[in-house]
XYZ file of C-alpha atoms in Angstrom:
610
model
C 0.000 0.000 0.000
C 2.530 2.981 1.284
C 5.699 1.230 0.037
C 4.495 0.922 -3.431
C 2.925 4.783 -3.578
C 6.467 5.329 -2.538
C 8.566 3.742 -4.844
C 5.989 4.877 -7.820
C 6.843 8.590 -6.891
C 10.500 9.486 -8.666
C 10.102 13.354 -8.248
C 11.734 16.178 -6.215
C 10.189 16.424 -2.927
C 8.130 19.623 -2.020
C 9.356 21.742 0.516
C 7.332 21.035 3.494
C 5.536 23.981 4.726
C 2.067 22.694 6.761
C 1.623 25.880 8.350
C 2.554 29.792 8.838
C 5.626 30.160 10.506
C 6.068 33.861 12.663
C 6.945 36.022 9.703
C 3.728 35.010 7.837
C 1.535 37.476 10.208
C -1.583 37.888 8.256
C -2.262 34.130 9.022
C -1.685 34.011 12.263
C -4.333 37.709 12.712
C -6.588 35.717 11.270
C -7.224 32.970 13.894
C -9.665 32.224 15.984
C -10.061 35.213 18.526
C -10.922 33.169 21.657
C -8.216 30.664 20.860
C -5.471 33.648 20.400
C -6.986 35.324 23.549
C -6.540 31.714 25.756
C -2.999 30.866 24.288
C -1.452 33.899 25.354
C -3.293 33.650 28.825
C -2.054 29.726 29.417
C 1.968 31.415 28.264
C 1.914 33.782 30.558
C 1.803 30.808 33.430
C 4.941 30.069 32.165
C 6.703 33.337 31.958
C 8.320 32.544 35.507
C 8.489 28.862 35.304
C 11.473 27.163 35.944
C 12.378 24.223 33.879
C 12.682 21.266 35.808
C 16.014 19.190 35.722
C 15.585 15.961 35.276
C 18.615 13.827 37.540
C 20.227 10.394 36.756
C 18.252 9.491 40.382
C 15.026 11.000 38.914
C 15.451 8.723 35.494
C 16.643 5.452 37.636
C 13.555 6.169 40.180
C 11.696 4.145 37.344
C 14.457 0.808 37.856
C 13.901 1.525 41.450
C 10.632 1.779 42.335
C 8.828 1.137 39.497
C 7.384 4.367 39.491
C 7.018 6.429 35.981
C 4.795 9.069 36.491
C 6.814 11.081 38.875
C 9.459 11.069 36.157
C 7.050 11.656 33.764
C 5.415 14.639 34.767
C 8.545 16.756 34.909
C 9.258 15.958 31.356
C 6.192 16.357 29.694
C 5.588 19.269 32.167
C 8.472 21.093 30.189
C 7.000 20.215 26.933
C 3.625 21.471 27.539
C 5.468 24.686 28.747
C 7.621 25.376 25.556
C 4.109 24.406 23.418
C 2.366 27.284 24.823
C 4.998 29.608 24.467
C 5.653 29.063 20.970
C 1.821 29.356 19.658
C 1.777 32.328 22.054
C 5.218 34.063 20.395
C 3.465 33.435 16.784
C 0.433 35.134 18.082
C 2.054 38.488 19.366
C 5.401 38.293 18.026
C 6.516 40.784 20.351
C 9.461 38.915 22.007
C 7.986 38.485 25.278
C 7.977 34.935 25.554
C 11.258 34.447 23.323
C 14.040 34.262 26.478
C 11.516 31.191 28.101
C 11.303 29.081 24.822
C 15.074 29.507 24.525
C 15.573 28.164 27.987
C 13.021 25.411 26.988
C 14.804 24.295 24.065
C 17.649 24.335 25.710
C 16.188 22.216 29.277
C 15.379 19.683 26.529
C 18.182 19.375 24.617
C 20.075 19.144 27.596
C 18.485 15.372 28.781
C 20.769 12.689 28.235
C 18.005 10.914 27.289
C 14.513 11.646 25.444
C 13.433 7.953 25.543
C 11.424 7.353 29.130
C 12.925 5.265 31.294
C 9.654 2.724 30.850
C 11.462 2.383 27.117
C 15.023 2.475 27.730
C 15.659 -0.920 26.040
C 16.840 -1.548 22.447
C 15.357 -4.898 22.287
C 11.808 -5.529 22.756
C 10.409 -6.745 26.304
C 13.975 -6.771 27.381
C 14.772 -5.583 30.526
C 15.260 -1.419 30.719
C 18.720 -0.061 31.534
C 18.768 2.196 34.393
C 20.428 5.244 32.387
C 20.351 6.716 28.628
C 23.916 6.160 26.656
C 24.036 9.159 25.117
C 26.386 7.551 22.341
C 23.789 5.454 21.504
C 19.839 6.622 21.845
C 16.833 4.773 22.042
C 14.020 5.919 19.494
C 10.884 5.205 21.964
C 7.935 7.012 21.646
C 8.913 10.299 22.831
C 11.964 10.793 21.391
C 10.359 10.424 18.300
C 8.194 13.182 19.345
C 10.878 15.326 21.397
C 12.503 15.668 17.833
C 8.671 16.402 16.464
C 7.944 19.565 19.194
C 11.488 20.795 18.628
C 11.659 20.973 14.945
C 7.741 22.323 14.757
C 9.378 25.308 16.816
C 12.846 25.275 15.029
C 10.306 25.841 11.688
C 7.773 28.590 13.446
C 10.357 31.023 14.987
C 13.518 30.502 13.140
C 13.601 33.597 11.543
C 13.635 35.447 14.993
C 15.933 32.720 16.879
C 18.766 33.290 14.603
C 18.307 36.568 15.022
C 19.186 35.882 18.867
C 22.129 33.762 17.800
C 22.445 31.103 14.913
C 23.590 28.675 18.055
C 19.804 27.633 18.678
C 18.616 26.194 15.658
C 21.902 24.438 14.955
C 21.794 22.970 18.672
C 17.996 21.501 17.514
C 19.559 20.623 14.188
C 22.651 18.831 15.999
C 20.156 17.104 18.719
C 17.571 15.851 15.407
C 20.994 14.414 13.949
C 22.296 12.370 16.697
C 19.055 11.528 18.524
C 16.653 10.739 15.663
C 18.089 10.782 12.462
C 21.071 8.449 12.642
C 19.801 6.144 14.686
C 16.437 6.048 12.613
C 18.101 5.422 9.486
C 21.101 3.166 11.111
C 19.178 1.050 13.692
C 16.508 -1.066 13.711
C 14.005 -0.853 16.558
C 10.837 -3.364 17.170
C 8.480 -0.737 16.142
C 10.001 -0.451 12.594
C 8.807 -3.448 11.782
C 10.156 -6.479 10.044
C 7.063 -8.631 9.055
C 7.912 -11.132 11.484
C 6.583 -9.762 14.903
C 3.154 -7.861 15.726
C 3.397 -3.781 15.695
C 0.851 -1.677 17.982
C 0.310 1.945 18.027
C 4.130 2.864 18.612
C 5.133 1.769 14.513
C 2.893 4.494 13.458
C 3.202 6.964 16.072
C 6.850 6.863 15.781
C 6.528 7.524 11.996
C 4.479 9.956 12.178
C 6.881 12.101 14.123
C 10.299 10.640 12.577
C 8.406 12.003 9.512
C 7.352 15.737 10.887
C 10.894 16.178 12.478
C 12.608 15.166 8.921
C 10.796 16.820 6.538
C 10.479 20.663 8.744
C 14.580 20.111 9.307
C 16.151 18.992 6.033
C 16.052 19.832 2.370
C 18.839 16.827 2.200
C 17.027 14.855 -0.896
C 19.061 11.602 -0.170
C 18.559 12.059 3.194
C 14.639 12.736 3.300
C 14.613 9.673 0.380
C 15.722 7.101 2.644
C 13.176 8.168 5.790
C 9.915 8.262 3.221
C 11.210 4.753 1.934
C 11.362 3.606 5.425
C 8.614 5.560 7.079
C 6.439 3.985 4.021
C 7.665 0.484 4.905
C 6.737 0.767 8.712
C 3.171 2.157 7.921
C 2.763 -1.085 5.949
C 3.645 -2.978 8.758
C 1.774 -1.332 10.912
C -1.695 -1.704 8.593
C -1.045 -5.624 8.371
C -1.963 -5.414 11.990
C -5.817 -4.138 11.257
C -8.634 -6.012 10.130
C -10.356 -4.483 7.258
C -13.179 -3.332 9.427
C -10.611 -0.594 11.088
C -10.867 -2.002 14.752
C -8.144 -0.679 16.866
C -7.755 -3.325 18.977
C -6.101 -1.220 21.740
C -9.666 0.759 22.036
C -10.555 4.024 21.719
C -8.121 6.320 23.721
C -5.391 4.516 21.331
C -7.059 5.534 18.603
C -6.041 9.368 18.483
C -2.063 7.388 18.424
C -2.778 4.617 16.264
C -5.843 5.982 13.781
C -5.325 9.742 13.808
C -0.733 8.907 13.623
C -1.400 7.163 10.464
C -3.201 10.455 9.143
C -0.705 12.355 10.212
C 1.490 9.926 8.483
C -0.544 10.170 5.194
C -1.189 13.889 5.596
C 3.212 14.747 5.868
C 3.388 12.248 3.050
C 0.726 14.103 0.964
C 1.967 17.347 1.522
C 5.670 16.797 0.314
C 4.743 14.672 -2.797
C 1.905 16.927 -4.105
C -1.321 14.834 -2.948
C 0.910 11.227 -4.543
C -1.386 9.529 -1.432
C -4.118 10.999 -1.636
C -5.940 7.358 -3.379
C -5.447 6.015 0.127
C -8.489 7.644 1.469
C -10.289 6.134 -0.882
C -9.824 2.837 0.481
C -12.038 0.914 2.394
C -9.893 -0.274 5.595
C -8.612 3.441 5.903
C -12.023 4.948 6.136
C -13.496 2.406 8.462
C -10.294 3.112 10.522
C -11.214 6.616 10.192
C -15.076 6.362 11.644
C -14.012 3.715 13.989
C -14.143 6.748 17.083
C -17.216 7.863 16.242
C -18.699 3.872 15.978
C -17.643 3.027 19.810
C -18.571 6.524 21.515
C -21.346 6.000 23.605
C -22.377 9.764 24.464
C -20.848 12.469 26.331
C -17.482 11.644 27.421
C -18.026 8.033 27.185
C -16.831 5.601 25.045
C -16.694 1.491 24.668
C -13.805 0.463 26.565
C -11.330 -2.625 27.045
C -8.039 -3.187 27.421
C -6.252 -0.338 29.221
C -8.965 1.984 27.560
C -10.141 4.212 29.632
C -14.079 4.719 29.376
C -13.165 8.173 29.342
C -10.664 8.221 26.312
C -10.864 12.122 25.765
C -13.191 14.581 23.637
C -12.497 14.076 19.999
C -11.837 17.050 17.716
C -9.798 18.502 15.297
C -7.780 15.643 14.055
C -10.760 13.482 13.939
C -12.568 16.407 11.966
C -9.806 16.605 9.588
C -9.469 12.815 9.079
C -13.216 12.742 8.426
C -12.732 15.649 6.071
C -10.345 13.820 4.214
C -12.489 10.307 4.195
C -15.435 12.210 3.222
C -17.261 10.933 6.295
C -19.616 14.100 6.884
C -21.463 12.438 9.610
C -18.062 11.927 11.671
C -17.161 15.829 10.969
C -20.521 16.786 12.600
C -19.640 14.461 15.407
C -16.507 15.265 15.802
C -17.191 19.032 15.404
C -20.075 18.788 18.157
C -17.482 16.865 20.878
C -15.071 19.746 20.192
C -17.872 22.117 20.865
C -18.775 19.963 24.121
C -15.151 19.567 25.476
C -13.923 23.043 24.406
C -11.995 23.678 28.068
C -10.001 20.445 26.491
C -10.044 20.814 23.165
C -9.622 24.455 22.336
C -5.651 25.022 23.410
C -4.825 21.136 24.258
C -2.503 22.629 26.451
C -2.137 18.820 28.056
C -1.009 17.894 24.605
C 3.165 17.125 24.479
C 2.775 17.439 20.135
C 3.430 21.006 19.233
C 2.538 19.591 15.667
C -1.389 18.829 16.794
C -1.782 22.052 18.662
C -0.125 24.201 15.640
C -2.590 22.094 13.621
C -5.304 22.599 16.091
C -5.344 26.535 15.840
C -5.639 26.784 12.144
C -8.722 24.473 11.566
C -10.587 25.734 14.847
C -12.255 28.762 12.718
C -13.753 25.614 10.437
C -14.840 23.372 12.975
C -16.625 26.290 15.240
C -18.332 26.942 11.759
C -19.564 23.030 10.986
C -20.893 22.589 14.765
C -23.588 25.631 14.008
C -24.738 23.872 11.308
C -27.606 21.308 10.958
C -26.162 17.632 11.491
C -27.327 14.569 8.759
C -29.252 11.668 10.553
C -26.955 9.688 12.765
C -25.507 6.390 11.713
C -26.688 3.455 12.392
C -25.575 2.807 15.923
C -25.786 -1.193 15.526
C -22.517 -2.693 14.431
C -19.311 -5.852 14.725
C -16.108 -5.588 14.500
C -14.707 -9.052 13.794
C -10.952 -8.625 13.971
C -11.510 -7.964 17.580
C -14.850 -9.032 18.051
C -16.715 -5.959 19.472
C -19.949 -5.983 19.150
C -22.145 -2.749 19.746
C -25.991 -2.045 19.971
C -28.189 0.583 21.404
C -31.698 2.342 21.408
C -32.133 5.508 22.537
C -32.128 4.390 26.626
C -29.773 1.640 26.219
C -26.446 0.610 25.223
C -24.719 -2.840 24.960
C -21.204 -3.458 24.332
C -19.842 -7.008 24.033
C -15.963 -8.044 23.763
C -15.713 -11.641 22.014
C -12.109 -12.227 20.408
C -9.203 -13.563 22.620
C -7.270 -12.182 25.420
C -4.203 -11.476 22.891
C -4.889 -7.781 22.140
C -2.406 -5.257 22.642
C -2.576 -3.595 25.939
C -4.901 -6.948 26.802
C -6.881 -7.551 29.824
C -8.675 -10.975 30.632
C -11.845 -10.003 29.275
C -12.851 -11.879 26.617
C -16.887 -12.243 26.745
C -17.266 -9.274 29.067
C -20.503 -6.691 28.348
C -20.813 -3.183 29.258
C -23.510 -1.163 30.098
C -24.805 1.994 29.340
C -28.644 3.566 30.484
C -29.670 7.083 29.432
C -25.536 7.898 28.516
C -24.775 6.643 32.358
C -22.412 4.022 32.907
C -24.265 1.125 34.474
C -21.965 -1.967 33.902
C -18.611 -0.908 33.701
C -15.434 -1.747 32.155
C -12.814 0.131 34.848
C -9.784 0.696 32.494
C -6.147 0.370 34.123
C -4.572 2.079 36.702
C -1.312 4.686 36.332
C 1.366 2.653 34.453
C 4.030 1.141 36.608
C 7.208 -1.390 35.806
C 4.839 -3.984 36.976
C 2.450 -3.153 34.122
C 4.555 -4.437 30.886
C 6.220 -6.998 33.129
C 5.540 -11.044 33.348
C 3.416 -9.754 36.444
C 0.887 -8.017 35.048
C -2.144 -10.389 34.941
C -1.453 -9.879 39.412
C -3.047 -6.607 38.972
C -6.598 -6.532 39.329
C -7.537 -4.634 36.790
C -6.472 -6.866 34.227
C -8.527 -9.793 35.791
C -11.803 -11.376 34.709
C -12.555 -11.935 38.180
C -13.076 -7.779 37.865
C -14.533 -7.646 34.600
C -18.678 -9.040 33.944
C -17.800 -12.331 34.099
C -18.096 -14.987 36.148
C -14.741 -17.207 38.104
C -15.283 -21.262 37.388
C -13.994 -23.524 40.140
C -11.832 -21.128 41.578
C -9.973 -20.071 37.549
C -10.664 -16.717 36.112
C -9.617 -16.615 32.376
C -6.202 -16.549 31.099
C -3.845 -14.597 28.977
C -3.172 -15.375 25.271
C -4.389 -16.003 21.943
C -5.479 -19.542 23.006
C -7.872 -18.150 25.242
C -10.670 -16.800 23.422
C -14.413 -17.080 22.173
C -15.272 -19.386 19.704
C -18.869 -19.889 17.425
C -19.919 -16.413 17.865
C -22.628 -15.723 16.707
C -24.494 -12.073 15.994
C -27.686 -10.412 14.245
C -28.898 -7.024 14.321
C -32.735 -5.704 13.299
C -35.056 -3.395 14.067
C -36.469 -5.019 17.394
C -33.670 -6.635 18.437
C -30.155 -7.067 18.638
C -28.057 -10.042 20.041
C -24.945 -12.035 20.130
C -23.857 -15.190 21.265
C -20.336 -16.813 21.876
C -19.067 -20.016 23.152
C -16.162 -18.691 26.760
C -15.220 -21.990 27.378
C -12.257 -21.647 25.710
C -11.390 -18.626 27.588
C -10.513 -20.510 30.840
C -7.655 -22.673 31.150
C -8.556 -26.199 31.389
C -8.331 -26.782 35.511
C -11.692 -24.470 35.456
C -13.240 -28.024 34.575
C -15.651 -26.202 31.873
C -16.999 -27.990 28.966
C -19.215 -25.462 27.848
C -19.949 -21.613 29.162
C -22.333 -19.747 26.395
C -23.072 -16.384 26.989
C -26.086 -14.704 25.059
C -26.433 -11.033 24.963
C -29.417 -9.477 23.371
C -30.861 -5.853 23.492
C -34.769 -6.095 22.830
C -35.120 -2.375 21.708
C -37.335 -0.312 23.304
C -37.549 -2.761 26.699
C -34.424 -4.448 28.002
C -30.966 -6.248 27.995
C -31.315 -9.964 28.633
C -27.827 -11.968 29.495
C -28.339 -15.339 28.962
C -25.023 -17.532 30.480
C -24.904 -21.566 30.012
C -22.715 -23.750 31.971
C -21.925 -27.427 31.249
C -19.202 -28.798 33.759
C -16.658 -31.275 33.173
C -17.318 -33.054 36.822
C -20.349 -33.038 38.361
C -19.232 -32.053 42.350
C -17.177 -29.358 40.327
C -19.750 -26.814 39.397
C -19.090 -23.560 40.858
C -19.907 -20.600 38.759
C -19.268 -16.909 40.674
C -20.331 -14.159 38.148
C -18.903 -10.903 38.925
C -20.978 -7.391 38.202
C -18.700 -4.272 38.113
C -20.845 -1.125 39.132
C -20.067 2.297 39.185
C -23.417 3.502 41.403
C -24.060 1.971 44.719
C -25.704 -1.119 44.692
C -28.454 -2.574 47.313
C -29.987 -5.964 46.610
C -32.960 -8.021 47.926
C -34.468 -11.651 47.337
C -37.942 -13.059 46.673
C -39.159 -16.165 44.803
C -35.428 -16.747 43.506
C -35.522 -13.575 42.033
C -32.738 -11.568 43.216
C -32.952 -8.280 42.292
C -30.259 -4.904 42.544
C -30.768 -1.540 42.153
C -27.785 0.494 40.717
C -28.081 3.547 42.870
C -31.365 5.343 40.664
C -30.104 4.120 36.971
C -30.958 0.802 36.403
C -32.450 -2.234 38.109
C -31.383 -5.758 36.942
C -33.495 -8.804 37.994
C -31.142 -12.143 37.866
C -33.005 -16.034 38.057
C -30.525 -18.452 38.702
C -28.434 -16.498 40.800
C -27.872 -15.993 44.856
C -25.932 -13.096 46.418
C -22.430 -13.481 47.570
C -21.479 -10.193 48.808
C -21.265 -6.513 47.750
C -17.923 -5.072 48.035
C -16.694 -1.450 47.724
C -13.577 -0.705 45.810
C -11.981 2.541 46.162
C -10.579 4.542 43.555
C -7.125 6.027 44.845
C -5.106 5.537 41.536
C -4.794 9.351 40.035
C -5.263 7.307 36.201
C -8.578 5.674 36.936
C -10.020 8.849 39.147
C -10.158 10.805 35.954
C -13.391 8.548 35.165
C -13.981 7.070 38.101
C -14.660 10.091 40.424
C -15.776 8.025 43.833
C -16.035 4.408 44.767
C -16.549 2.052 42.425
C -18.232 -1.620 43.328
C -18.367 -5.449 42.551
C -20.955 -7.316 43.504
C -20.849 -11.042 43.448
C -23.526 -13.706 42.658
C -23.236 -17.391 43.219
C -24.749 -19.534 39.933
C -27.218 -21.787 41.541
C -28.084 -23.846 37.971
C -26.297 -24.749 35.187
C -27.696 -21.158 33.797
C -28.337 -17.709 34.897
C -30.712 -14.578 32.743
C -30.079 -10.916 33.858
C -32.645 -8.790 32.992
C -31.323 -5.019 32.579
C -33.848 -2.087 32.351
């Protein structure tokens, strides 16, 4: 797909010039108002702020403790710092800000190492080292981008650095040599890709960025040759990974750095070869890729989550316009115009964002999308739909919403949750997915199915003898089976396969249907290998309170005032309170959450949701 555009294109590159820099004044006049007015508001926070410096101790606290985010939010704290003082310097241009992005440039080129500790490895799931080696870096994620933010600025302001002294630019162009260039075009790192091994998000988000930083820094021909070439082989790589329905199967927060990086990736592409990619948006598996955000948000802030998704996986907006602009999706422009509109203290400035590139791009299509949001939107999309490269399965009326997650417990960023539903009433969260907590060394390590977020045991399913579900392709759902209609929507999948064989399960068939317009009915089988082995414990993950009471065999709980469900076959256990102290999962999770428990008294249970 890439790698052939690529070697089909024999002419001169086009100097790559996205966006205004300084000098070009009439552009940046022309912007939004409220977004100039709020940008130079957030960089005058930072006029005083004093760039942290990050220690050998504070990069081998990681090794140590296992700890990343108290690293991590001194780094990316100086990032978002030098962001907003850039946009702000275009807007005014009066100098003001000019001595703190100096001293920001300078903070960052002045690491000994832009990978993250998490990533300081040049072999994959190898243990990290405790230190960079400056004499030889590792191209993780964010040195990628590090070489993105400081080139976008080295671009914008140029003209007015040099002016300072020629030293700053050439420092920048120095740091893009050693730190991303040679060892991009001289090493080989996992996320390149080789055909042999499965790529994630990192292959394209890498690219995307290797890409930016190259093409804004050198008018080397050779030079820029031999990154499209290999830029163009990793995107390859990294789209032999997707099913041709466009699933990510890291979810939907991993979407804006798997999805929207390979637009970004097709966009830098476009732009220096005169529109020579342009047929790619024209196929199939890139537009369903495209309106695969809009397909899995539930409403609000909400969205269908597994994995180490978050159910809160952040407002869409101008990328997703742009990529629906491009796709000619006008239904996913409206939506994505709308969620800007809805999360504007987010969305407007993404001052939270460490890309320079996505904010720069942010402020010149923010006139457009306030424009699209006032205007009428076309009849939503049907909401019914499966993904079966991952096996998602979603369906809704206009009260409730049913997600289902059939596949196996091999996806990227993978929890044990294969068969699990979630719940939505009236846009509410009533059966819950919880996400992951803050990343930690424990997360990517051989321990990682000991947290309990990654369980089954907390995810809407049930424990068998004792065994929740297991890790691995192996483990999975097998003769699933789905149909959508008018009145009714349901799917069906054989879990035994999902436990390891000591749960002594010969059959576990969950049915989940949503009869439209009245309820959710989850239907759940058991056949057991030994007759005095038959213990089924179904766990229910809640976010409201929940109170419970018995009568005829019914039992029946009330989640808080949203929903009641009604379960036969099923006897209480105990209702237990979890509380949320991890800073990760309180960004969706804003109290206690809670699992209640049910013993399966039959070879079946049926929850009825309304």
């Amino acid at each position: 797909m890439f790698t052939e555009l690529a070697k089909n294109y024999n002419n001169e590159f086009i100097p790559f010039h996205p966006y205004p820099a300084i000098a070009e004044r009439a552009y940046w006049t022309a912007l939004d108002e409220e977004w100039k007015r709020e940008t130079i508001k957030l960089a005058e926070t930072f006029l005083d702020y004093k760039y942290p410096s990050l220690s050998a101790t504070d990069y081998m606290d990681f090794i140590r403790t296992g700890n990343r985010t108290r690293y991590e939010e001194s780094y990316f704290g100086k990032r978002y710092a030098l962001n907003a003082l850039v946009l702000a310097e275009c807007v005014e241009d009066s100098g003001r800000f000019t001595d703190q992005i100096i001293n920001g440039i300078f903070s960052i080129c002045e690491e000994s190492g832009w990978q993250l500790p998490p990533h300081n490895t040049y072999i994959r799931d190898t243990p990290q080292l405790p230190l960079p080696d400056i004499t030889h870096p590792v191209l993780d994620l964010f040195a990628c981008e590090t070489g993105a933010v400081l080139a976008t600025a080295s671009y914008l302001l140029s003209d007015k650095l040099n002016l300072i002294s020629p030293f700053i630019t050439e420092r920048i162009h120095y740091e893009l040599q050693n730190r991303v260039f040679t060892p991009y075009l001289n090493e080989h790192f996992w996320w390149m890709g080789n055909g042999k091994e499965p790529m994630n998000n990192w292959t394209i988000w890498c690219t995307q960025n290797v890409l930016i930083a190259s093409f804004l820094n050198s008018t080397d021909s050779e030079f820029l040759r031999n990154v499209f070439m290999k830029a163009c082989r990793s995107a390859d790589y990294f789209m032999d990974e997707y099913g041709e329905d466009g699933c990510c199967d890291e979810g939907a927060q991993y979407y804006r750095h798997a999805g929207l990086c390979l637009f970004g990736t097709i966009e830098v592409l476009n732009s220096v070869t005169n529109g020579h990619f342009s047929s790619l948006y024209k196929e199939k598996i890139i537009r369903n890729i495209a309106s695969y955000i809009m397909n899995v948000h539930v409403e609000g802030e909400y969205y269908v989550n597994f994995a180490d998704c978050s159910p809160i996986a952040g407002r869409s907006g101008v990328r997703e316009y742009l990529f629906a602009k491009k796709t000619e999706n006008s239904d996913m422009m409206h939506y994505a115009a709308e969620d800007f509109k809805a999360g504007v203290k987010q969305t407007l400035l993404l001052q939270n964002e460490s890309n320079l590139y996505y904010r720069l791009q942010n402020a010149y299509a923010i006139n457009e999308i306030k424009e699209i949001s006032k205007e009428e939107q076309s009849a939503s999309t049907d909401r019914d739909i499966y993904y079966p490269s991952v096996g998602v399965f979603i369906t809704c009326d206009n009260t409730l919403y049913l997600a289902a997650k059939a596949g196996d417990n091999d996806d990227s960023h993978n929890h044990n949750d294969t068969g699990s539903i979630t719940v939505y009433k009236s846009g509410q969260p009533l059966l819950i997915d919880v996400g992951v907590e803050n990343y930690t060394k424990k997360t990517f390590s051989p321990d990682r199915y000991d947290i309990w977020t990654m369980q089954s045991a907390y995810h809407n399913l049930p424990t068998i003898n004792g065994i929740m579900q297991k890790d691995g392709s192996d483990f999975r759902a097998e003769y699933v089976n789905y149909t959508f209609s008018k009145d009714e929507s349901s799917i069906s999948m054989e879990l035994a396969h999902a436990y390891p064989s000591d749960a002594g399960i010969n059959s576990f068939i969950r049915c989940a249907r949503l009869i439209k317009g009245k309820e959710i009915v989850i239907t759940d089988t058991y056949s057991f290998s030994e007759p005095d082995r038959s213990d089924a414990v179904l766990s229910l993950m809640t976010y409201e309170p929940v109170t419970a009471s018995e009568q005829d065999n019914i039992l029946t709980l009330n989640i808080g005032t949203l929903g009641i469900l009604t379960i036969e076959g099923g006897k209480l256990l105990e209702i237990e309170n979890i509380p949320i102290t991890d800073s990760r999962l309180r960004t969706c999770w804003k109290h206690d959450i809670y699992r209640t428990r049910i013993s399966v008294t039959d070879t079946s249970s049926v929850i009825h949701i309304n």
